[in-house]
Amino acid sequence: MDILVIIFCKILSFFTNIFGGGTNLPGSVALKARPHILKKLAAGYRIIAVTGTNGKTTTSAMLASILRTTGRHVVSNESGANMKSGITSKLISAYPIFKKTDGDFAVLECDEAYLKYVTDDINPEIIAVTNIFRDQLDRYGEVSKTLKMIEEGCAKTDSVLVLNGDDPLLANLLPERKRYFYGFRVNPDVSKSEVQNAEGKFCTVCGSPYSYNFTTFNHLGDYFCPVCGFQKPALALGVSAQPEFSPDETKVSFDGLDITVPQPGAYNVYNALCAAAAAGAAGVCPDDIKTGIEAQECKFGRQETVEIDGRQLRLILVKNPAGCDEAINSVLADTGEVEIGFLLNDNYADGTDVSWIYDVGFEKLARLDYQNVAIGGTRCYDAAIRLSVAGLNSNKFIICEDFDSLLYAIKTNLRGRIYLFCTYTAMISLRKFLHKKGYIKKLWY
Amino acid sequence: MELTICHLYPELLNMYGDIGNVYILKHRAAQRGISIKVVNHTVGSAFSSQDTDVVLFGGGQDFEMSVVAEDIKNNMLAPLKSYIEDGGVTLAICGGYQMLGKNYITPEGNVIDGLGILPHYTEGGEKRLIGNFIFDYNGYDVIGFENHAGRTYIGDLKPLGKIKKGYGNNGEDGTEGLHYKNTYCTYSHGPFLSKNPLIADELIMKALEKRYGKVSLSPLDDEYEQSARRQLLKRFA
């Protein structure tokens, strides 16, 4: 019976690939017909799940690249379809009817809220958690609830946990498990965010405020509780020397292993660390880890660059204050001709509440020497008000109510490197538009 | 002219961009040549009602709210109460609004004392009331976003407005927020003032009047604010 559903949904996914209809549809149909079909689909794979607020997609892509370097076949849901239906869809289209999957890897990016449903049927070898920040609170409530959902998801498994050791919120996650922590051993000295967010500022043991030897961003860093002595756990893998940051890449040393992370910013160092630690836990050797990370390309709007009439359009996915602040830092690190833009949508997948834009330090962008600012999305005027309050010159704003006018603005009013901040659905529909216009060749990865 | 905004516990109560209201007030005042000083009130510091023109009291997560409640009771309950009674301009949002009241009753029946400055009370519900909402404030459509588990009951007090779309205080009686003297309480979290410039200006005006006597505010170019309102009223109304 399972196999018939799988074959039917494979055909369905063939048609949705051609005619559109969403990456989640075949999975939703299969789950309706056979609620526990994931058990069957996942059998034979060595599974690594990646969850957390920020960096899931990049971490998963880096991890998949590392595992491919080892010569193994790897299945992964890299395009951000990370709810149970998306994961099911991916495993259906990858399902080999005629051969065995023994020893193949499945890297499954998993939405924080859906992990516990996925782990009903899948018992990953490893679960990696990138970090916990406030994200789309209209969906998840408070960060403590996000943590609880992840804990519930992990508790259903006997997975080894790979955790961000600089995130105090993760330190007490299932302490009886086999756990590997990763983080910074030295201060990366990135310019600090001016907006200090409050998640996880208090000791999870005694409730006193933490002190920090250094912070990397927001509540991540080398923390300790001055009252009860609780401190950052011992790291299994750490950044052991001052990284060299540049607009395109970062040179780092992971406990003596020199790696060039092909994306800018401290947050991508965390993503590389998480992928390296998870790969290490799966038994991959350091050389393959280095090669895999360095071979990984920018994926799906995570600092993807699109060439348009001699201009470089950089698509940056933003979905919450912490990620957006780091993206702003990477824009500021660019010393060339720079323009900025912001596409703000408020669909379900973006978060219907756009209040978070006031927790982002857009004020820093005011000192850039930009010619124009392109603004669009379903909440374009909210974005315009925010940027004008942040001190950007509203005479230079170009409100683009559709992508044609955005493209026109890019070709006529903007120059050099254009950093376009996009929320999730804005990114998806813009990429489709650019694909149709021939600027992006590959729509999905 | 100068105004002082006292932002209560910005480090702890910063859930949903409530700080946006400080930015908006500053921005709108600056365009009229009024300078705004922002005092970040933190745990253990004293509150001077004489030196304060606007109090902003936002919302936070449960643990942070309990730290705040404790600190206010220890350090500033009496001066905050007399500030509000004397008509000091106050904007209280979500958790801040709830805490000004008598108490909060959890779904399990535990009673958590509020500050008791105003007589409203709140009952915790199972389902969170979430979404864009619109309420009528003296004929002006106020557009906001609400996200709260608490159901607040204000008895005979005057609500800030009447719900046109969404839930408001409790999803039952059609009221939203509370308006007492110059204290504005609302469930519209985050940058509430960004799309409601009329209320932002009213707060500035009330604060100026209290300190300097009768004043008038020059109108601003609110092109984006008006466009945002038009767009959202069309979508949500």
XYZ file of C-alpha atoms in Angstrom, chain A:
445
model
C 0.000 0.000 0.000
C 2.768 2.454 0.978
C 4.550 1.791 -2.271
C 1.431 2.631 -4.326
C 1.050 5.938 -2.509
C 4.731 6.663 -3.073
C 4.480 5.913 -6.786
C 1.325 7.982 -7.135
C 2.940 10.918 -5.312
C 6.116 10.587 -7.365
C 4.003 11.055 -10.485
C 2.235 13.949 -8.789
C 5.553 15.577 -7.958
C 6.685 15.113 -11.569
C 3.668 17.148 -12.678
C 3.941 19.800 -9.968
C 7.562 20.296 -11.010
C 6.460 21.012 -14.554
C 3.218 22.864 -13.999
C 3.801 24.353 -10.555
C 1.588 23.684 -7.568
C 4.058 23.824 -4.730
C 6.802 21.675 -3.289
C 4.605 20.610 -0.375
C 1.711 19.135 -2.348
C 2.908 15.558 -3.007
C 3.967 15.261 0.646
C 0.630 16.545 1.919
C -1.224 14.071 -0.269
C 0.976 11.175 0.849
C 0.584 12.094 4.533
C -3.187 12.239 4.118
C -3.236 8.750 2.607
C -0.600 7.205 4.899
C 0.060 9.339 8.014
C 3.205 7.382 8.960
C 4.679 7.098 5.490
C 7.832 8.909 6.622
C 8.873 5.727 8.455
C 8.968 3.860 5.188
C 10.533 6.730 3.239
C 13.336 7.281 5.749
C 14.292 3.639 6.145
C 17.884 2.890 5.169
C 19.117 6.483 5.354
C 21.573 7.855 7.865
C 19.571 10.915 8.859
C 20.833 14.233 10.165
C 18.158 16.782 11.059
C 19.003 20.475 11.252
C 16.729 22.809 13.195
C 16.903 26.147 15.033
C 15.864 29.710 14.270
C 18.556 31.036 11.946
C 20.960 29.376 9.530
C 19.121 26.096 8.929
C 19.238 26.283 5.149
C 22.882 27.334 4.850
C 23.972 24.831 7.492
C 22.076 22.024 5.746
C 23.611 22.979 2.397
C 27.118 23.011 3.888
C 26.513 19.698 5.611
C 25.169 18.107 2.417
C 28.202 19.406 0.537
C 30.540 17.859 3.138
C 28.763 14.519 3.012
C 28.845 14.503 -0.805
C 32.585 15.063 -0.584
C 32.847 11.732 1.204
C 31.421 10.080 -1.929
C 28.091 9.206 -0.397
C 24.762 9.942 -2.038
C 22.942 12.714 -0.166
C 19.272 13.660 -0.200
C 18.356 17.013 1.263
C 15.472 19.485 1.260
C 17.519 22.576 0.635
C 14.984 24.957 -0.801
C 13.419 25.769 2.554
C 10.428 23.404 2.327
C 11.063 22.348 5.888
C 7.722 21.394 7.353
C 6.603 17.774 7.556
C 4.910 17.879 4.143
C 7.983 19.416 2.466
C 10.298 16.787 3.952
C 7.892 14.042 2.868
C 7.756 15.479 -0.673
C 11.543 15.477 -0.881
C 11.890 11.893 0.301
C 9.165 10.777 -2.110
C 10.872 12.294 -5.137
C 14.180 10.786 -3.958
C 12.655 7.392 -3.161
C 14.521 4.685 -5.073
C 12.004 2.050 -6.020
C 14.542 -0.355 -7.465
C 17.588 -0.030 -5.237
C 18.474 0.246 -1.599
C 19.356 3.466 0.222
C 21.715 1.778 2.663
C 24.415 4.166 3.753
C 23.017 7.156 1.884
C 22.631 10.312 3.902
C 19.490 12.391 4.308
C 20.058 15.937 5.558
C 16.688 17.217 6.672
C 16.224 20.878 7.405
C 13.343 20.968 9.835
C 11.171 23.849 11.014
C 11.383 24.254 14.814
C 7.646 23.832 15.272
C 7.449 20.738 13.081
C 10.432 18.793 14.423
C 8.260 16.987 16.952
C 5.918 15.795 14.219
C 8.772 14.656 12.003
C 10.398 12.747 14.849
C 7.148 10.871 15.424
C 8.237 8.739 12.484
C 11.933 9.433 12.021
C 14.729 8.757 14.461
C 17.710 10.769 13.188
C 21.253 9.689 13.972
C 22.029 13.329 14.751
C 19.964 16.439 15.412
C 21.816 19.737 15.032
C 20.348 22.913 16.564
C 21.745 26.183 15.207
C 20.404 28.707 17.723
C 17.198 30.095 19.160
C 16.119 33.638 18.441
C 12.769 35.309 18.326
C 11.262 34.569 14.954
C 7.735 34.941 13.752
C 6.335 35.201 17.231
C 2.834 35.375 15.864
C 3.253 31.701 15.031
C 5.315 30.400 17.902
C 4.575 32.628 20.873
C 7.667 33.228 22.962
C 11.226 31.926 22.534
C 10.818 29.701 25.574
C 8.031 27.957 23.666
C 10.297 27.495 20.650
C 12.849 25.861 22.932
C 10.170 23.614 24.389
C 9.036 22.502 20.918
C 12.599 21.602 19.960
C 13.044 19.725 23.221
C 9.851 17.744 22.621
C 11.059 16.906 19.132
C 14.475 15.712 20.350
C 13.014 13.793 23.294
C 11.163 11.441 20.929
C 14.448 10.273 19.432
C 17.694 8.860 20.698
C 19.691 11.152 18.433
C 23.073 12.584 19.285
C 22.677 16.354 19.692
C 24.968 18.890 18.051
C 24.331 22.236 19.724
C 25.482 25.819 19.545
C 27.506 26.136 22.752
C 27.412 29.939 22.624
C 23.639 29.947 22.939
C 22.715 29.834 26.637
C 19.202 28.712 25.740
C 20.538 25.410 24.425
C 22.842 24.534 27.316
C 20.209 22.603 29.242
C 18.652 20.778 26.324
C 18.368 17.090 27.321
C 21.609 17.024 29.371
C 21.556 13.233 29.720
C 22.059 12.868 25.944
C 25.322 12.505 24.086
C 25.910 16.142 23.113
C 28.558 17.989 21.112
C 28.808 21.752 21.515
C 30.403 24.128 19.029
C 31.165 27.849 19.319
C 33.774 30.580 19.453
C 36.809 30.090 21.686
C 38.046 33.604 20.898
C 36.295 36.927 20.497
C 35.546 37.379 16.777
C 35.239 41.113 17.472
C 32.493 41.747 14.982
C 30.853 45.126 15.455
C 28.126 44.658 17.979
C 24.484 45.047 17.245
C 23.061 48.275 18.654
C 19.740 46.650 19.278
C 20.153 44.318 22.189
C 17.506 41.662 22.215
C 16.541 40.007 25.428
C 16.099 36.347 24.672
C 18.163 34.179 26.951
C 19.787 36.942 28.971
C 18.999 35.276 32.262
C 20.608 32.231 33.790
C 18.496 29.168 33.092
C 19.584 27.739 36.446
C 19.174 30.604 38.922
C 17.554 33.443 36.987
C 20.336 36.037 37.460
C 21.520 38.043 34.452
C 24.473 36.504 32.595
C 27.850 38.173 32.243
C 29.851 37.761 29.050
C 33.572 37.601 28.343
C 32.507 38.462 24.808
C 29.363 38.344 22.689
C 29.291 37.364 19.033
C 25.815 38.600 18.326
C 22.762 39.135 20.462
C 22.728 36.626 23.308
C 25.337 34.335 21.728
C 28.823 34.399 23.200
C 31.099 33.380 26.033
C 28.627 33.673 28.879
C 28.683 32.816 32.553
C 26.433 33.363 35.531
C 28.238 35.425 38.178
C 25.846 34.184 40.880
C 25.638 30.404 40.527
C 28.671 29.809 38.307
C 26.750 28.216 35.438
C 28.776 28.731 32.276
C 29.133 27.910 28.625
C 29.695 24.172 28.165
C 33.038 22.754 27.003
C 33.239 22.964 23.226
C 33.882 19.913 21.081
C 34.673 22.183 18.136
C 35.553 25.875 18.258
C 36.857 28.861 16.350
C 40.367 28.992 17.743
C 41.795 32.140 16.153
C 40.571 35.574 15.160
C 38.649 35.140 11.854
C 39.429 37.350 8.836
C 36.162 38.793 7.587
C 35.652 40.172 4.086
C 32.495 41.011 2.066
C 32.601 37.678 0.231
C 34.101 35.138 2.591
C 35.627 34.503 5.990
C 38.912 32.792 6.775
C 38.631 30.812 9.994
C 40.409 28.170 11.988
C 38.322 25.402 13.527
C 40.701 24.105 16.205
C 43.619 24.306 13.788
C 41.716 23.260 10.649
C 41.970 26.304 8.327
C 38.799 26.819 6.304
C 37.603 29.574 3.989
C 33.876 29.892 4.545
C 32.499 31.057 1.178
C 29.950 33.415 2.769
C 30.485 36.617 4.744
C 29.662 37.326 8.374
C 29.974 35.731 11.788
C 26.626 34.006 11.392
C 27.937 31.992 8.467
C 30.914 30.968 10.604
C 28.344 29.556 13.019
C 26.645 27.742 10.137
C 29.956 26.253 9.023
C 30.780 25.271 12.608
C 27.436 23.557 13.016
C 27.840 21.662 9.727
C 31.419 20.694 10.623
C 30.449 19.531 14.107
C 27.523 17.486 12.773
C 29.737 15.948 10.075
C 32.387 15.195 12.702
C 29.759 13.482 14.849
C 28.835 11.377 11.812
C 32.466 10.316 11.457
C 33.587 12.501 8.537
C 37.310 13.300 8.466
C 38.624 16.914 8.731
C 39.861 17.076 5.113
C 36.412 16.244 3.754
C 34.870 18.798 6.103
C 37.196 21.498 4.783
C 36.655 20.560 1.132
C 32.891 20.278 1.546
C 32.456 23.673 3.204
C 34.696 25.430 0.711
C 32.864 23.845 -2.251
C 29.465 24.940 -1.063
C 27.871 27.738 -3.074
C 25.544 30.474 -1.891
C 22.113 28.980 -1.948
C 18.669 30.206 -2.560
C 18.759 33.830 -1.612
C 21.289 33.345 1.144
C 23.514 36.046 -0.305
C 22.937 34.763 -3.815
C 24.221 37.186 -6.481
C 22.256 37.806 -9.675
C 23.819 39.755 -12.537
C 21.476 42.373 -14.058
C 22.845 44.737 -16.720
C 26.256 45.010 -15.101
C 24.812 45.400 -11.643
C 25.156 42.755 -9.006
C 21.889 42.105 -7.230
C 22.544 40.385 -3.898
C 19.491 38.653 -2.498
C 19.526 38.452 1.263
C 16.862 36.504 3.086
C 15.795 38.278 6.269
C 13.234 36.941 8.644
C 14.006 38.162 12.111
C 15.960 40.889 13.938
C 19.119 38.908 14.686
C 19.597 37.659 11.126
C 18.751 41.054 9.672
C 21.231 42.860 11.952
C 23.980 40.508 10.818
C 23.006 41.040 7.181
C 23.303 44.795 7.759
C 26.797 44.271 9.172
C 27.813 42.400 6.046
C 26.510 45.268 3.874
C 28.521 47.754 5.937
C 31.633 45.631 5.456
C 31.400 46.237 1.689
C 33.550 49.231 0.802
C 32.498 49.409 -2.869
C 29.541 51.154 -4.507
C 26.562 49.916 -2.568
C 22.802 50.283 -2.905
C 20.092 48.909 -0.676
C 16.545 47.675 -1.018
C 13.904 46.014 1.133
C 11.028 43.750 0.088
C 8.749 43.228 3.085
C 5.910 40.711 2.821
C 3.516 39.629 5.549
C 2.273 36.275 4.314
C 2.068 33.338 6.724
C 5.570 32.069 5.907
C 7.046 35.550 6.439
C 5.250 36.051 9.732
C 2.065 38.112 9.497
C 3.363 40.548 12.118
C 5.924 42.993 10.739
C 6.710 44.664 14.098
C 10.116 42.966 14.163
C 11.521 45.544 11.736
C 11.685 47.956 14.677
C 14.022 45.596 16.533
C 16.496 45.806 13.653
C 19.197 48.478 13.685
C 18.423 49.930 10.229
C 19.844 53.195 11.630
C 23.309 51.909 10.692
C 22.396 51.936 6.989
C 21.803 55.695 7.100
C 25.533 56.369 6.896
C 25.943 54.472 3.611
C 26.496 56.473 0.437
C 23.524 55.116 -1.522
C 21.874 56.737 -4.544
C 18.437 55.262 -4.142
C 16.572 52.795 -1.967
C 14.190 50.338 -3.636
C 11.245 49.348 -1.448
C 8.556 46.795 -2.186
C 6.415 43.958 -0.880
C 2.937 43.685 0.577
C 4.085 45.900 3.440
C 6.160 48.331 1.379
C 4.857 51.372 3.238
C 5.661 49.863 6.628
C 9.183 49.344 5.314
C 9.306 52.919 4.004
C 8.189 54.348 7.356
C 10.753 52.232 9.198
C 13.644 53.243 6.944
C 12.678 56.895 7.053
C 12.457 56.804 10.866
C 15.895 55.145 10.805
C 17.273 58.286 9.190
C 17.499 57.189 5.540
C 16.661 59.932 3.071
C 13.046 59.381 2.052
C 13.527 61.548 -1.058
C 15.621 58.690 -2.403
C 13.010 55.988 -1.816
C 11.561 54.281 -4.871
C 8.369 52.434 -3.971
C 8.054 49.462 -6.320
C 4.557 48.040 -6.246
C 5.498 45.147 -8.529
C 8.606 43.365 -9.788
C 8.561 45.077 -13.169
C 8.957 48.445 -11.516
C 11.644 46.960 -9.235
C 13.559 45.669 -12.248
C 13.195 49.069 -13.934
C 14.519 50.792 -10.800
C 17.482 48.408 -10.670
C 18.354 49.128 -14.293
C 17.885 52.887 -14.181
C 18.291 54.172 -10.624
C 20.684 51.809 -8.919
C 24.355 51.018 -9.544
C 27.126 48.751 -8.319
C 26.222 46.116 -5.795
C 22.596 46.135 -4.703
C 21.835 44.466 -1.385
C 18.176 43.535 -1.488
C 16.727 42.382 1.830
C 13.777 40.068 1.188
C 11.404 38.215 3.457
C 10.740 34.578 2.589
C 7.785 34.780 0.208
C 9.164 37.971 -1.356
C 12.351 36.031 -2.091
C 10.464 33.092 -3.590
C 8.332 35.198 -5.897
C 11.195 37.520 -6.880
C 13.348 34.517 -7.842
C 10.481 33.126 -9.933
C 10.181 36.510 -11.645
C 13.944 36.744 -12.304
C 13.907 33.165 -13.557
C 11.151 34.013 -16.028
C 13.118 37.035 -17.199
C 16.183 34.841 -17.693
C 18.377 36.332 -14.965
C 18.342 33.202 -12.787
C 18.951 29.896 -14.506
C 18.199 27.428 -11.783
C 15.038 28.080 -9.835
C 15.383 25.321 -7.259
C 18.426 23.676 -5.801
